[in-house]
Coordinates of C-alpha atoms and ligand atoms in Angstrom, one line a residue:
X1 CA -37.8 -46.9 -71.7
X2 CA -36.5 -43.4 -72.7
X3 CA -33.3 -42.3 -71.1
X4 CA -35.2 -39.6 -68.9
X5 CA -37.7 -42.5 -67.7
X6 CA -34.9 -44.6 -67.2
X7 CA -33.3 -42.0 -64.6
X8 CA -36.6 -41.2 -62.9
X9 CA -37.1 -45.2 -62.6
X10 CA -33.0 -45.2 -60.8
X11 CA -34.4 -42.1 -58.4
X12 CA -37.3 -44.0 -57.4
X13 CA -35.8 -47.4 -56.9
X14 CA -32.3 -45.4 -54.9
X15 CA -35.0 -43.5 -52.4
X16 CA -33.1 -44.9 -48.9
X17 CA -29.5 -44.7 -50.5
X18 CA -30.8 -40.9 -51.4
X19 CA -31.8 -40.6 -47.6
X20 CA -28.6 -42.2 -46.3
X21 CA -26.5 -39.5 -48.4
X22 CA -28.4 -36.5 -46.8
X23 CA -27.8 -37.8 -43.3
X24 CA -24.9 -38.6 -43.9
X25 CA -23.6 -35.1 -44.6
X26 CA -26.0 -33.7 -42.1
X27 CA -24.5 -35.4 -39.2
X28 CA -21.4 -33.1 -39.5
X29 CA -21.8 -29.9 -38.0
X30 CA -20.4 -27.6 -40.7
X31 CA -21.2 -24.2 -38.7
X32 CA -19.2 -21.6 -40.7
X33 CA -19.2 -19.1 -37.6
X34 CA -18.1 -21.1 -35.5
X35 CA -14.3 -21.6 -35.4
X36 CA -14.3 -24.7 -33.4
X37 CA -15.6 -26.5 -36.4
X38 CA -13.2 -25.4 -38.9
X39 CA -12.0 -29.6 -39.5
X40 CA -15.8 -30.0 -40.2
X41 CA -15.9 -27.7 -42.3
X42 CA -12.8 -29.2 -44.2
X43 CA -14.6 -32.4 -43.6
X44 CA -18.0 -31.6 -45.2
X45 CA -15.8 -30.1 -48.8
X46 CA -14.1 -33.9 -48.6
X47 CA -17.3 -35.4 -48.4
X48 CA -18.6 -33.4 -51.6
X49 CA -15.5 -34.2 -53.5
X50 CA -16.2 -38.1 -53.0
X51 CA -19.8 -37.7 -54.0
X52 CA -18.6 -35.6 -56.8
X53 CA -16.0 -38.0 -58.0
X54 CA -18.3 -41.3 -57.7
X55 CA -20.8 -38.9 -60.0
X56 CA -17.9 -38.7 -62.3
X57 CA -17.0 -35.3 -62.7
X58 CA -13.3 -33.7 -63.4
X59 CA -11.1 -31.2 -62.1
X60 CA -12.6 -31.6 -58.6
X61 CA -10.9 -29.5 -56.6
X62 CA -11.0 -28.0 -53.0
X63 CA -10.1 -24.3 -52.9
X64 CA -8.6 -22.6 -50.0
X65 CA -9.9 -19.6 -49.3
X66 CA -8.3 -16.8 -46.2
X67 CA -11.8 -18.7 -44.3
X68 CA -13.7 -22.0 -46.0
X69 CA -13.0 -23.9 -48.6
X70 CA -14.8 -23.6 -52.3
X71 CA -15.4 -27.0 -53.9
X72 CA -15.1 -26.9 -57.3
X73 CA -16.4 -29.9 -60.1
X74 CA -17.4 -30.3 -63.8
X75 CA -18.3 -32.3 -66.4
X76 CA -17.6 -30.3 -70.0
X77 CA -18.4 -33.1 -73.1
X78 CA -22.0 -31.8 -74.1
X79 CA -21.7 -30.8 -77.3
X80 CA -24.3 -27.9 -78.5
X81 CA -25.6 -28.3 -75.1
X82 CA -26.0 -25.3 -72.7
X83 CA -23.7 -24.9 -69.4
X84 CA -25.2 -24.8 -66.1
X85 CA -23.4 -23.9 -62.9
X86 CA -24.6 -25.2 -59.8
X87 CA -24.0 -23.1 -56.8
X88 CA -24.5 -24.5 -53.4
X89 CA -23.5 -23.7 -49.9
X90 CA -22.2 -26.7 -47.5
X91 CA -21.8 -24.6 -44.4
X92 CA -25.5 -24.3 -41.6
X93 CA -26.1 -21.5 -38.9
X94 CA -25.3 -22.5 -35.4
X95 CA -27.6 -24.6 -33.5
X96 CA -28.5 -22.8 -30.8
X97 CA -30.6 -22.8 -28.4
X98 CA -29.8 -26.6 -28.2
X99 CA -32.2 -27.2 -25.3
X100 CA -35.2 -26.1 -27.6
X101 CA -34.4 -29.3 -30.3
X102 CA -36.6 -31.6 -30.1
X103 CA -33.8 -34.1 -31.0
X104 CA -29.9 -33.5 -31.8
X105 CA -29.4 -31.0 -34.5
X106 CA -27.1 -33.0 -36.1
X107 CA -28.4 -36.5 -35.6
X108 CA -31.0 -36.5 -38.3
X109 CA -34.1 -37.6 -37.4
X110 CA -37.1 -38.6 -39.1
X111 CA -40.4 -37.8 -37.5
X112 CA -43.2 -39.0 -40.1
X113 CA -42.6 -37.0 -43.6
X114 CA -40.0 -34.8 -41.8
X115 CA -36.1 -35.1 -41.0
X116 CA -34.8 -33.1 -39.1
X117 CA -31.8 -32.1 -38.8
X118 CA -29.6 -28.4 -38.7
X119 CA -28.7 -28.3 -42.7
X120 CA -32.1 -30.3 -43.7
X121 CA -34.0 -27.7 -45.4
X122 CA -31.0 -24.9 -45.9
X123 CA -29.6 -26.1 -47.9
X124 CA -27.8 -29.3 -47.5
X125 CA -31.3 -31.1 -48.0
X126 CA -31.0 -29.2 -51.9
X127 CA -27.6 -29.8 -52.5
X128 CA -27.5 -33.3 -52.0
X129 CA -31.0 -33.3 -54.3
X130 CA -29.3 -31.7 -57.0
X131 CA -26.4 -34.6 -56.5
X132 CA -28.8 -37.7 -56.4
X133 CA -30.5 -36.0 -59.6
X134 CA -27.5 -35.9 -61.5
X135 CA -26.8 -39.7 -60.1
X136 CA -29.7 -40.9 -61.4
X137 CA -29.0 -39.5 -64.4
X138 CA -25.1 -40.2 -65.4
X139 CA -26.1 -44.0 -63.7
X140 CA -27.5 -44.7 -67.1
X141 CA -26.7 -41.8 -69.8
X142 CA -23.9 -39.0 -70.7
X143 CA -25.2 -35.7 -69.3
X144 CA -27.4 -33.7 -70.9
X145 CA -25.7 -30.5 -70.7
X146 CA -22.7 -29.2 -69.0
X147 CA -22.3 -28.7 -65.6
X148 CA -19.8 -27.1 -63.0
X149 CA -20.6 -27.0 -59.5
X150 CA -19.3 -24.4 -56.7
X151 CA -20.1 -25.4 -53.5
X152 CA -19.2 -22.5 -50.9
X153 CA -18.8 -22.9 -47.4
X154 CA -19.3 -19.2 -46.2
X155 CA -23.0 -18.2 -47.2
X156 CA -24.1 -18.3 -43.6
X157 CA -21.7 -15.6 -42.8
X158 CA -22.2 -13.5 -45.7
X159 CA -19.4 -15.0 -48.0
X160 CA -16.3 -13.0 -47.0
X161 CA -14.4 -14.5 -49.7
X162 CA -17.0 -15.6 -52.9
X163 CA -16.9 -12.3 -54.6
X164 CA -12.0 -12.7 -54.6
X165 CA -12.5 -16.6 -55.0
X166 CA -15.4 -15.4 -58.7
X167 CA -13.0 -12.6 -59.5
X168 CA -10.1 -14.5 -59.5
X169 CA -11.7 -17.7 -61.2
X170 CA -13.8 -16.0 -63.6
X171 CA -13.1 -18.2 -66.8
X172 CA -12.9 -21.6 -64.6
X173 CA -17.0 -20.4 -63.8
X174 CA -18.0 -19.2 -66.9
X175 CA -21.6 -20.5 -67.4
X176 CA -24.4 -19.6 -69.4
X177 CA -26.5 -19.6 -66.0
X178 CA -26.4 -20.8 -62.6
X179 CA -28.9 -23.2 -60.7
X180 CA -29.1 -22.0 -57.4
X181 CA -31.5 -24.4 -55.0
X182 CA -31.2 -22.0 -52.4
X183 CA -34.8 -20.5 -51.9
X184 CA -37.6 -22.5 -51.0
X185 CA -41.0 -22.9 -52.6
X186 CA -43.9 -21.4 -51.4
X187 CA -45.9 -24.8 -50.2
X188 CA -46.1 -28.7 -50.5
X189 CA -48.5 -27.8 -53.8
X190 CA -47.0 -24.7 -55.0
X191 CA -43.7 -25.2 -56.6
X192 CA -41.6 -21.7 -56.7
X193 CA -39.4 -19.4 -58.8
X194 CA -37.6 -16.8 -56.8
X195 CA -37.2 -13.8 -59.1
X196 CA -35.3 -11.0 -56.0
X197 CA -33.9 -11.5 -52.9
X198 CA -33.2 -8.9 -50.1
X199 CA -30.1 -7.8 -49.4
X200 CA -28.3 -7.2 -45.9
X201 CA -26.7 -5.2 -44.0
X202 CA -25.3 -6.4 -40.4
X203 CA -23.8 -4.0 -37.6
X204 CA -23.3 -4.3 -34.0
X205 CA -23.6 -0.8 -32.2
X206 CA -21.2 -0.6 -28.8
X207 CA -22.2 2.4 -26.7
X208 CA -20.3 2.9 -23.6
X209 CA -20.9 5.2 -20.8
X210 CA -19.0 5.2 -17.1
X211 CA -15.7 3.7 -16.9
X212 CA -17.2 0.9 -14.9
X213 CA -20.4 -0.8 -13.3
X214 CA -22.2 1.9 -11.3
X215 CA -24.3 1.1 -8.0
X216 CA -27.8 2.1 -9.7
X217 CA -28.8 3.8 -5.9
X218 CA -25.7 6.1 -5.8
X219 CA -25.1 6.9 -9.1
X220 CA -28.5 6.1 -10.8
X221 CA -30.1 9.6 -12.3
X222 CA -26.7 11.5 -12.8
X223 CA -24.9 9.7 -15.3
X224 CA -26.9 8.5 -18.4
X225 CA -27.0 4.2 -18.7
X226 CA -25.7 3.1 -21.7
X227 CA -28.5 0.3 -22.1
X228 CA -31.2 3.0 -21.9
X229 CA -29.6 5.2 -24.1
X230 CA -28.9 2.2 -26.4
X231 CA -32.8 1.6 -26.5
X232 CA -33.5 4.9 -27.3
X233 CA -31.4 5.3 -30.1
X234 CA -32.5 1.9 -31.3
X235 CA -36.4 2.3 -31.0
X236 CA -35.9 6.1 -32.8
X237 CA -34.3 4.1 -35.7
X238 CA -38.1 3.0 -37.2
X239 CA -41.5 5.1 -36.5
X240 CA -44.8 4.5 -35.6
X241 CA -45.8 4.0 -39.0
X242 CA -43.0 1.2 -39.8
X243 CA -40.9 4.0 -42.1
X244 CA -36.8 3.4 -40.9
X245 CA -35.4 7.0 -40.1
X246 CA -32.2 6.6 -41.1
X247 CA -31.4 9.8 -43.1
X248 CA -31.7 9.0 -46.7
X249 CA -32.4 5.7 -46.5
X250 CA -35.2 5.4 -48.8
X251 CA -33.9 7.6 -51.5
X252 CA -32.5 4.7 -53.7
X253 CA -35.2 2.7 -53.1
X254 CA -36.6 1.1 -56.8
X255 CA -40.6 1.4 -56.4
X256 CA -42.7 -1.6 -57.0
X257 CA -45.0 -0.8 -60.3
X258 CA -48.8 -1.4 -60.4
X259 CA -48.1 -4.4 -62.9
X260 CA -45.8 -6.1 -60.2
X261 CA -48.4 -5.1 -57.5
X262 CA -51.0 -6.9 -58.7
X263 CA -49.0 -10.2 -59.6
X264 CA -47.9 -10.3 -56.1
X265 CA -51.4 -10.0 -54.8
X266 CA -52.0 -12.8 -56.3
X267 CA -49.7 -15.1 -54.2
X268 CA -51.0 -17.5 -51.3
X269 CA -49.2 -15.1 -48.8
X270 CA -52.1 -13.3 -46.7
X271 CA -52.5 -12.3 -43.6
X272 CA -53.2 -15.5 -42.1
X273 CA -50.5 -17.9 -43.8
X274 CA -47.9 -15.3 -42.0
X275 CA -49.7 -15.5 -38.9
X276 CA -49.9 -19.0 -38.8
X277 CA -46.0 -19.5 -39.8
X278 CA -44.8 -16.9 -37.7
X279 CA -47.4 -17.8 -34.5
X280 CA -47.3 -13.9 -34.0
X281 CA -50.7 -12.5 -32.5
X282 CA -50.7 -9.7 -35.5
X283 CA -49.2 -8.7 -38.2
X284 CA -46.9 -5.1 -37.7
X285 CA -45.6 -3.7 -40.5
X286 CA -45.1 -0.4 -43.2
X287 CA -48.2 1.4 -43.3
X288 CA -49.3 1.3 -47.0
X289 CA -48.0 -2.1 -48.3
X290 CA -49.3 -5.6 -48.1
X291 CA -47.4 -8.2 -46.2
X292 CA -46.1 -9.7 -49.2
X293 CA -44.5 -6.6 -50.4
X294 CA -43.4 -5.5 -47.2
X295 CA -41.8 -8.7 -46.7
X296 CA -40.1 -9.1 -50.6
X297 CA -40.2 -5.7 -51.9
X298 CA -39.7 -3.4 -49.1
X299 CA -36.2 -2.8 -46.8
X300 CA -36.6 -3.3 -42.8
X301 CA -34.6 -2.9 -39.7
X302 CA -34.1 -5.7 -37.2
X303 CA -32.9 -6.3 -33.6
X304 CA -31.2 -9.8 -33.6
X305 CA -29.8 -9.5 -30.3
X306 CA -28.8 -7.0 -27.0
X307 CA -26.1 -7.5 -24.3
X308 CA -26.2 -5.3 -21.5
X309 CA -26.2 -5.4 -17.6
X310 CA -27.3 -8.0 -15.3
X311 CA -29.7 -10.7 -17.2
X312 CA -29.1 -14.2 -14.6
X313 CA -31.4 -14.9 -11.9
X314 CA -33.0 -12.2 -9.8
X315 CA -32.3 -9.1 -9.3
X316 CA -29.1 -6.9 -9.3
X317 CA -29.1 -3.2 -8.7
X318 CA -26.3 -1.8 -11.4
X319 CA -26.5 0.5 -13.8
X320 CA -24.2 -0.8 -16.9
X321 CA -21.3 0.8 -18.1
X322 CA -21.8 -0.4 -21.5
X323 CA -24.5 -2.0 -24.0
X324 CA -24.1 -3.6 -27.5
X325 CA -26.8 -4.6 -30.1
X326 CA -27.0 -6.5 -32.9
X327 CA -28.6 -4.7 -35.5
X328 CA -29.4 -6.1 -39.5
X329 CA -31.5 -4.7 -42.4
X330 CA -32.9 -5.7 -45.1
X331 CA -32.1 -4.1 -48.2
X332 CA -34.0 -3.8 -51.7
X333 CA -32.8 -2.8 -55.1
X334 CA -30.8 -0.2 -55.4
X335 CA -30.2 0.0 -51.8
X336 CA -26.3 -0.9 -50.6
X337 CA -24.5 -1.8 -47.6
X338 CA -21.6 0.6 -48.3
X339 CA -24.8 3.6 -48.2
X340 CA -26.9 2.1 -45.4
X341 CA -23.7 2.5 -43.2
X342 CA -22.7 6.0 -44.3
X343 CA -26.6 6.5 -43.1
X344 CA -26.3 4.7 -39.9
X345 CA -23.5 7.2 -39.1
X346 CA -25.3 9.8 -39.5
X347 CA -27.9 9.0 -37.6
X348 CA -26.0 8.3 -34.6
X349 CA -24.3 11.3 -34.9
X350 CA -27.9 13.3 -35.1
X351 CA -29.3 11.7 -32.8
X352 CA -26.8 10.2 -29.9
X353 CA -26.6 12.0 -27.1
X354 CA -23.6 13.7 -25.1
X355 CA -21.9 11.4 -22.4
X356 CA -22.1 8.5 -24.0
X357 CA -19.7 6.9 -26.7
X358 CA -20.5 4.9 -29.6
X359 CA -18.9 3.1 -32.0
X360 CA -20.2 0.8 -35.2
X361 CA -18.3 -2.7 -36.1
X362 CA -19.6 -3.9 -39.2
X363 CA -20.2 -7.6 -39.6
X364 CA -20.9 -8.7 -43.0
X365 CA -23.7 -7.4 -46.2
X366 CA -24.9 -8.8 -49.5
X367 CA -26.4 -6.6 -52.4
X368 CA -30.0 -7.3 -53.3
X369 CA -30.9 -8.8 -56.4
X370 CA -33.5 -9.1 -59.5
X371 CA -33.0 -12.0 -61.5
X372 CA -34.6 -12.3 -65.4
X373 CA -37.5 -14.6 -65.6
X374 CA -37.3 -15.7 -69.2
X375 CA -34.2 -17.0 -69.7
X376 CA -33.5 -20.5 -70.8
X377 CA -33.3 -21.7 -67.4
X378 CA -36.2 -20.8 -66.0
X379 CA -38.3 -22.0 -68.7
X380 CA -36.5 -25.6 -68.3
X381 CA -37.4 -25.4 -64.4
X382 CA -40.6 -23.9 -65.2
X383 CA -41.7 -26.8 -67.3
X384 CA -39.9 -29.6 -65.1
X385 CA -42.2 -28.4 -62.3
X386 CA -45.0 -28.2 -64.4
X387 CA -44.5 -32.1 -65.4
X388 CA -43.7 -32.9 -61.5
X389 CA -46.3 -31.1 -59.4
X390 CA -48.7 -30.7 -62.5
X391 CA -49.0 -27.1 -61.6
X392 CA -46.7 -23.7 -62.9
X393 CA -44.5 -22.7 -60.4
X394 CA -45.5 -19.3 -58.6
X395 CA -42.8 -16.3 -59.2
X396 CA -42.1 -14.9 -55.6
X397 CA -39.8 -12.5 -54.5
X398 CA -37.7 -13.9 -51.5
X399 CA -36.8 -11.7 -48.3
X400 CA -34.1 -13.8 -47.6
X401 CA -30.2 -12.9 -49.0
X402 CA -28.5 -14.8 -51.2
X403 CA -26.1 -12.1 -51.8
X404 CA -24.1 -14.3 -54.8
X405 CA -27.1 -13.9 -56.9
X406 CA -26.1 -10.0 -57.1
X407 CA -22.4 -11.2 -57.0
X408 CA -22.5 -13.1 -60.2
X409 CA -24.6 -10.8 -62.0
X410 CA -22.2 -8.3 -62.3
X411 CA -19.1 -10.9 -61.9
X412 CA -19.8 -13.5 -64.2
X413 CA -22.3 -11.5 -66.2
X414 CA -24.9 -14.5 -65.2
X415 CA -28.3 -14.6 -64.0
X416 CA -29.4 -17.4 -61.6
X417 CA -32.1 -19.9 -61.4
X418 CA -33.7 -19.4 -57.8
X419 CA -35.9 -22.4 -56.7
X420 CA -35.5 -25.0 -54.0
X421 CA -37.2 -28.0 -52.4
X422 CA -37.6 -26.3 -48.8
X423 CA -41.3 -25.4 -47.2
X424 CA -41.8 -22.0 -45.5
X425 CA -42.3 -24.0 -42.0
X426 CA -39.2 -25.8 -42.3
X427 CA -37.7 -23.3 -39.4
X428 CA -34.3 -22.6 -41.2
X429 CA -31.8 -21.3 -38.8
X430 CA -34.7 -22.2 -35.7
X431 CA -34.1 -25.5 -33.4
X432 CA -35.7 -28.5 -35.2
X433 CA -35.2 -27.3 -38.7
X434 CA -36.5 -30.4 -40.9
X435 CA -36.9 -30.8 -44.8
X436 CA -40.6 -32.6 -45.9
X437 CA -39.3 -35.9 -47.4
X438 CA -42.4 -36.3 -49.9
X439 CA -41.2 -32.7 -51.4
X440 CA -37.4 -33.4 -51.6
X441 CA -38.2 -36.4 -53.6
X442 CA -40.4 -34.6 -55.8
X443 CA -37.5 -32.2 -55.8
X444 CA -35.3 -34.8 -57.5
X445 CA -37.1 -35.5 -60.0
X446 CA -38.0 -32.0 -61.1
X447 CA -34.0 -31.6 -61.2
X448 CA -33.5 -34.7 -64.0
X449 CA -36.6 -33.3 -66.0
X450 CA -34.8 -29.7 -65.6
X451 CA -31.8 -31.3 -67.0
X452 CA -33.1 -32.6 -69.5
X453 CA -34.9 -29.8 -70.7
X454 CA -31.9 -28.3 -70.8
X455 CA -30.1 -30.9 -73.2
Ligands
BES501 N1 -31.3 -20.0 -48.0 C1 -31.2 -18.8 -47.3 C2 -32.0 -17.7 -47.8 C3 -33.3 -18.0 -48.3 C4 -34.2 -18.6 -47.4 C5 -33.8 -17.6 -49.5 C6 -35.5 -18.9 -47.8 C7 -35.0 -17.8 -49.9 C8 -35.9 -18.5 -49.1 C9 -29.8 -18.5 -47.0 O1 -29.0 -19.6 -46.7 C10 -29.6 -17.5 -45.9 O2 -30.1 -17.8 -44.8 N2 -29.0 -16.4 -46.1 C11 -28.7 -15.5 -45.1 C12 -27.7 -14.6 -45.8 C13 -26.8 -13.8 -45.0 C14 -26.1 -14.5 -43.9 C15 -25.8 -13.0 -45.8 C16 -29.9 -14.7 -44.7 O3 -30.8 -14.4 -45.5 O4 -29.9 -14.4 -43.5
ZN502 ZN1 -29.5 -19.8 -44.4

């Protein structure tokens, strides 16, 4: 038996011991928002840095950051061989709205093929694959090629601190490309290679009005209410035809060409595959793309939350003396944070009206990205699928962020691997998130051919 048979043979016979490390680390809620879990936070790096040491890698180290921890590992003796740095994230979004699990989010739970489990799918379900494939291999053989690992613990909250912790560590991650198992695949069958990712953008907008809560009889009709003057300015920000209005904000926009058009055409993302993962009645979008593009290739503007006035039972007449929202876009190449702000500025200053004040806290943003799609290590993952699923991976474009993909370009002067083992159903950052067992095990073994191909 060949080495790479040999370490395919170990993944199949270590299946459960696989499963019991992914629970494992799933059943410590490692929410990076949430400050009341900062010791599991802590405790999810010390976990890594056992699995890393039992895998026998070297100068495993936790790094402080002002927030979350970086883990740090590698292994450096393959000679001629190429270096790969594996990025992963160890920190999940919060769990709520706990009532709507189906069972605890961090008690993972198999139902069928699924577990689920907050962390399954994104993306503690890949990082512990790319850990049981490099088991299975250094169980019986050196490794093939080089590896470091960086596991973050901030990527849920727009990694505050990656881009000083890359900066400053700049030699300790030179690579001559990352792995990053942080975009899924497009279905069961259809293996996937991300080539861009959106970026984002995230503001809350505070409008105040009266000093305090007005009785909406007396006072109602002279003063204007912050909530519907909130609204106002909030539905003015995109137009009937889906266009945001945000002065300038489509001027650094990179077109899509005809070429790129048609490939993305191609893809198994129509009308109804969105409908049927989203459960929407229709589809609402920018008027002269298809949903694929409007979804990978085009910027939007979301609502992710309001706050304003009475919402508990019944009824309460009061007309709010303030009103917040939670705004995020979506941002495509060459599109920025820094200039969607400078942009959201102005439009409140067009546009909002007298009485009222407002004022913009920004929360966190990540550069969009284009990665190369002929480098060495995409062909390796290219052909590792091939031999797995017995099909080429698709090339989508993800509307998701992974903002280090942009981070490291320019950095480390890298470009990134984008692929991953999670299913577009797998309701990542939803209650009952789960990761399909049958693909995460395929997922495994695609990693120790990719490895191998590398070597
Ligand atoms: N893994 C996701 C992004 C993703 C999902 C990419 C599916 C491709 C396919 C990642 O963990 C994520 O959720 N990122 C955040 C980034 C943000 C907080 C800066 C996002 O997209 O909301
Ligand atoms: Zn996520």
């Amino acid at each position: 038996m060949d080495i790479r048979e040999k370490a395919l043979s170990y993944a199949q016979e270590n299946k459960e011991k696989f499963l019991d490390d992914l629970k494992e680390v799933l059943r410590i809620p490692s929410v990076s928002t949430d400050s009341a879990r900062k010791d599991d936070m802590l405790k999810t790096a010390e976990w890594l840095v056992v699995k890393l040491e039992a895998l026998g890698m070297e100068n495993i180290k936790i790094y402080p950051t002002a927030k979350h921890p970086v883990v740090y590992a590698d292994w450096l003796h393959a000679e001629n061989a190429p270096t790969v740095l594996v990025y992963g994230h160890y920190d999940v979004q919060p769990e709520d709205p706990l009532d709507l699990w189906e069972t605890p989010p961090f008690e993972p739970t198999q139902r069928g093929d699924s577990l689920h489990a907050r962390g399954a799918s994104d993306m503690k379900g890949q990082v512990v694959a790319t850990l049981c494939a490099v088991e299975s291999i250094v169980k019986n053989d050196d490794f093939p090629a080089n590896i470091k690992f960086m596991i973050e613990g901030e990527e849920e909250i727009g990694s505050p601190n990656l881009v000083g912790f890359m900066e400053s560590h700049a030699a300790l991650l030179s690579a001559d490309f990352c792995l990053n198992p942080d975009a899924g695949m497009l279905g069961k069958e259809l293996p996937s290679i991300t080539y861009a990712l959106r970026g984002l953008a995230y503001f809350e907008i505070h409008i105040t009005g009266p000093s305090h809560d007005l009785h909406s009889g007396l006072f109602g009709g002279v003063v204007r209410n912050p909530a519907n003057t909130l609204m106002k300015l909030v539905a003015g920000m995109k137009d009937d035809d889906g266009k945001i209005t945000l002065p300038g904000f489509y001027d650094k926009v990179r077109d899509v060409d005809a070429e790129e058009r048609a490939e993305l055409a191609k893809l198994p993302v129509d009308e109804a595959f969105l409908l049927a993962q989203t459960g929407s009645s229709a589809l609402w979008g920018e008027k002269g793309y298809t949903p694929v593009e409007q979804v990978g290739a085009r910027p939007t503007l979301d609502v992710n939350g309001m706050l304003s006035g009475f919402t508990g039972e019944g009824a309460k007449t009061v007309l709010p003396a303030k009103a917040m929202a939670k705004i995020s876009m979506r941002l495509v190449p060459d599109q920025t944070p820094e200039a969607v702000y400078e942009q959201l500025v102005q439009y409140m200053k067009e546009n909002a009206p007298e009485g009222i004040k407002w004022d913009i806290k920004v929360e966190h943003g990540g550069n969009p990205s284009i990665s190369e799609r002929d480098g060495v290590g995409v062909k390796a993952m290219s052909d590792a699928m091939s031999t797995v699923w017995g099909t080429a991976p698709l090339f989508k474009r993800e509307g998701g962020s992974i903002p280090v993909v942009g981070d490291m370009q320019k950095i480390l002067g890298i470009e990134s691997v984008l692929t991953g083992f999670g299913l577009p159903d797998d309701r990542i950052h939803s209650p009952n998130e789960k990761q399909d067992l049958p693909t995460w095990y395929r997922g495994i073994d695609a990693l120790i051919h990719f490895f191998y191909n590398l070597g």
